Amino acid sequence: MHERIYDVIIIGGSYAGLSAGLQLARARRNVLVIDEGLRRNRFASHSHGFLTQDGKDPAAIAAEARAQLMAYPTVAWVDTRAEAAQRLDQACSDAAAFKVDVDGTAYSSRRLLLATGVRDILPDIEGLAPRWGKSVFHCPYCHGYALNQGPIGVIAGSVLSMHHGLMLPDWGPTTFLLNNAFDPDQEQLTALAARGVRLERSPIKAISGHADVALGDGRTLSFAGLFALAATELASPIADQLGLTLEEGPLGPIIKTDPMKETSLPGVFACGDAARAMASVALAVGDGNLAGAGLHRSLLSGAI
Ligand code: FAD
Ligand code: MG
């Protein structure tokens, strides 16, 4: 009995991994998807900005994509976390080049795709975490419109929050809550004023209700929604285990890839939030489409 060798193991079966899987399934390749089911947007009940799916439940988008992918006979799926991955010496183009450990079982493949996403590191403000994706957000395009031009609070995390501060007035009257995160210089103050942004210097004590911000000086400001800056970290340590080259995105590290999404380790590809600085469902799907084609091309080239 020979062990089963998949053409590609995809770790991460959300938008990016599903999209890559679809390309590979349609090339009649054998694919195993390993997915823990912790999508980055699982805190939100509506997803916006993805053609034909605007306003739909993000879980429903992923579930429909999964059902369509699983209709292909060459695709297998395991619902669990991949613990570790390693590179093997590939003797010939048909041999396994990678081994992935899952709950005491080892799966082998010729190529590997990391579509593992990132984790948001939320600001440590009382009451913020339970409201993430509900009334506290990071993406104006995803959630700004639904606030119906009501009052918006931007919680500064660093000077990078200037970006939020200057954008959000397009979605509603904006208050920039400095929260001692940085001290805007004259040029920044002028830019905020030109956009009609109100500045609030009293530090934040807690968030309660829908989006009520209690300030250190005793006042409470109520908003239709809040925007906060979250740093990110790779959701899986597998990139580090494999020694992949990372690069610094504006909010955290991402896996470095070439234009066809191959990483610094030949045969290992990465796509979606884990491997690009700008994040959205549409971009993850596009990135996965590219990675699927890149993986297929790599398989055709034989041993790595
Ligand atoms: P993810 O969707 O994060 O999926 C990664 C998958 O990999 C997960 O299922 C995870 O469990 C799995 N995984 C990770 N490590 C392992 C492992 N070791 N083993 C097995 N599985 C693993 N974008 C929009 O376009 N519109 C929106 O409205 C929108 N709303 C958002 C709301 C919130 C609150 C947040 C935080 C983000 C939102 N986004 C939105 C951004 C969007 O969620 C991401 O861009 C998108 O999910 C990225 O897709 P992905 O497939 O790269 O990663
Ligand atoms: Mg959303």
PDB file of N, CA, C and O in Angstrom, residues 2-8 30 94-98 107-110:
ATOM      1  N   HIS A   2       0.627   2.125  -0.971  1.00  0.00           N
ATOM      2  CA  HIS A   2       1.322   3.403  -0.972  1.00  0.00           C
ATOM      3  C   HIS A   2       0.497   4.420  -0.195  1.00  0.00           C
ATOM      4  O   HIS A   2      -0.715   4.409  -0.251  1.00  0.00           O
ATOM      5  N   GLU A   3       1.184   5.288   0.519  1.00  0.00           N
ATOM      6  CA  GLU A   3       0.431   6.350   1.197  1.00  0.00           C
ATOM      7  C   GLU A   3      -0.125   7.301   0.130  1.00  0.00           C
ATOM      8  O   GLU A   3       0.434   7.463  -0.940  1.00  0.00           O
ATOM      9  N   ARG A   4      -1.252   7.928   0.478  1.00  0.00           N
ATOM     10  CA  ARG A   4      -1.882   8.888  -0.412  1.00  0.00           C
ATOM     11  C   ARG A   4      -1.038  10.161  -0.464  1.00  0.00           C
ATOM     12  O   ARG A   4      -0.675  10.698   0.573  1.00  0.00           O
ATOM     13  N   ILE A   5      -0.705  10.594  -1.669  1.00  0.00           N
ATOM     14  CA  ILE A   5       0.008  11.877  -1.802  1.00  0.00           C
ATOM     15  C   ILE A   5      -0.896  12.853  -2.551  1.00  0.00           C
ATOM     16  O   ILE A   5      -1.246  12.615  -3.710  1.00  0.00           O
ATOM     17  N   TYR A   6      -1.291  13.920  -1.886  1.00  0.00           N
ATOM     18  CA  TYR A   6      -2.102  14.960  -2.549  1.00  0.00           C
ATOM     19  C   TYR A   6      -1.201  15.821  -3.435  1.00  0.00           C
ATOM     20  O   TYR A   6      -0.021  15.998  -3.150  1.00  0.00           O
ATOM     21  N   ASP A   7      -1.784  16.353  -4.498  1.00  0.00           N
ATOM     22  CA  ASP A   7      -1.030  17.337  -5.279  1.00  0.00           C
ATOM     23  C   ASP A   7      -0.760  18.565  -4.413  1.00  0.00           C
ATOM     24  O   ASP A   7       0.358  19.069  -4.361  1.00  0.00           O
ATOM     25  N   VAL A   8      -1.813  19.040  -3.757  1.00  0.00           N
ATOM     26  CA  VAL A   8      -1.672  20.241  -2.924  1.00  0.00           C
ATOM     27  C   VAL A   8      -2.428  20.056  -1.610  1.00  0.00           C
ATOM     28  O   VAL A   8      -3.581  19.610  -1.619  1.00  0.00           O
ATOM     29  N   ASN A  30      -5.631  16.679  -7.162  1.00  0.00           N
ATOM     30  CA  ASN A  30      -6.062  16.177  -5.854  1.00  0.00           C
ATOM     31  C   ASN A  30      -5.662  17.175  -4.772  1.00  0.00           C
ATOM     32  O   ASN A  30      -4.485  17.511  -4.642  1.00  0.00           O
ATOM     33  N   ASP A  94       6.933  12.905  -8.682  1.00  0.00           N
ATOM     34  CA  ASP A  94       5.719  12.270  -8.152  1.00  0.00           C
ATOM     35  C   ASP A  94       5.765  12.055  -6.641  1.00  0.00           C
ATOM     36  O   ASP A  94       4.770  11.655  -6.048  1.00  0.00           O
ATOM     37  N   ALA A  95       6.921  12.289  -6.045  1.00  0.00           N
ATOM     38  CA  ALA A  95       7.064  11.999  -4.609  1.00  0.00           C
ATOM     39  C   ALA A  95       6.549  13.169  -3.773  1.00  0.00           C
ATOM     40  O   ALA A  95       6.398  14.287  -4.266  1.00  0.00           O
ATOM     41  N   ALA A  96       6.308  12.863  -2.507  1.00  0.00           N
ATOM     42  CA  ALA A  96       5.853  13.920  -1.600  1.00  0.00           C
ATOM     43  C   ALA A  96       6.992  14.882  -1.303  1.00  0.00           C
ATOM     44  O   ALA A  96       8.145  14.470  -1.177  1.00  0.00           O
ATOM     45  N   ALA A  97       6.666  16.144  -1.213  1.00  0.00           N
ATOM     46  CA  ALA A  97       7.655  17.161  -0.834  1.00  0.00           C
ATOM     47  C   ALA A  97       7.331  17.782   0.519  1.00  0.00           C
ATOM     48  O   ALA A  97       8.182  18.437   1.113  1.00  0.00           O
ATOM     49  N   PHE A  98       6.091  17.551   0.992  1.00  0.00           N
ATOM     50  CA  PHE A  98       5.673  18.162   2.256  1.00  0.00           C
ATOM     51  C   PHE A  98       4.868  17.168   3.086  1.00  0.00           C
ATOM     52  O   PHE A  98       4.177  16.304   2.553  1.00  0.00           O
ATOM     53  N   TYR A 107      -0.304  13.933   6.692  1.00  0.00           N
ATOM     54  CA  TYR A 107      -0.742  13.990   5.294  1.00  0.00           C
ATOM     55  C   TYR A 107       0.430  14.466   4.442  1.00  0.00           C
ATOM     56  O   TYR A 107       1.207  15.326   4.882  1.00  0.00           O
ATOM     57  N   SER A 108       0.523  13.913   3.225  1.00  0.00           N
ATOM     58  CA  SER A 108       1.651  14.263   2.351  1.00  0.00           C
ATOM     59  C   SER A 108       1.164  14.937   1.075  1.00  0.00           C
ATOM     60  O   SER A 108       0.079  14.637   0.584  1.00  0.00           O
ATOM     61  N   SER A 109       2.004  15.808   0.554  1.00  0.00           N
ATOM     62  CA  SER A 109       1.637  16.493  -0.696  1.00  0.00           C
ATOM     63  C   SER A 109       2.880  16.907  -1.479  1.00  0.00           C
ATOM     64  O   SER A 109       3.990  16.926  -0.937  1.00  0.00           O
ATOM     65  N   ARG A 110       2.623  17.242  -2.731  1.00  0.00           N
ATOM     66  CA  ARG A 110       3.720  17.733  -3.584  1.00  0.00           C
ATOM     67  C   ARG A 110       3.926  19.233  -3.423  1.00  0.00           C
ATOM     68  O   ARG A 110       5.004  19.744  -3.633  1.00  0.00           O
TER      69      ARG A 110
END
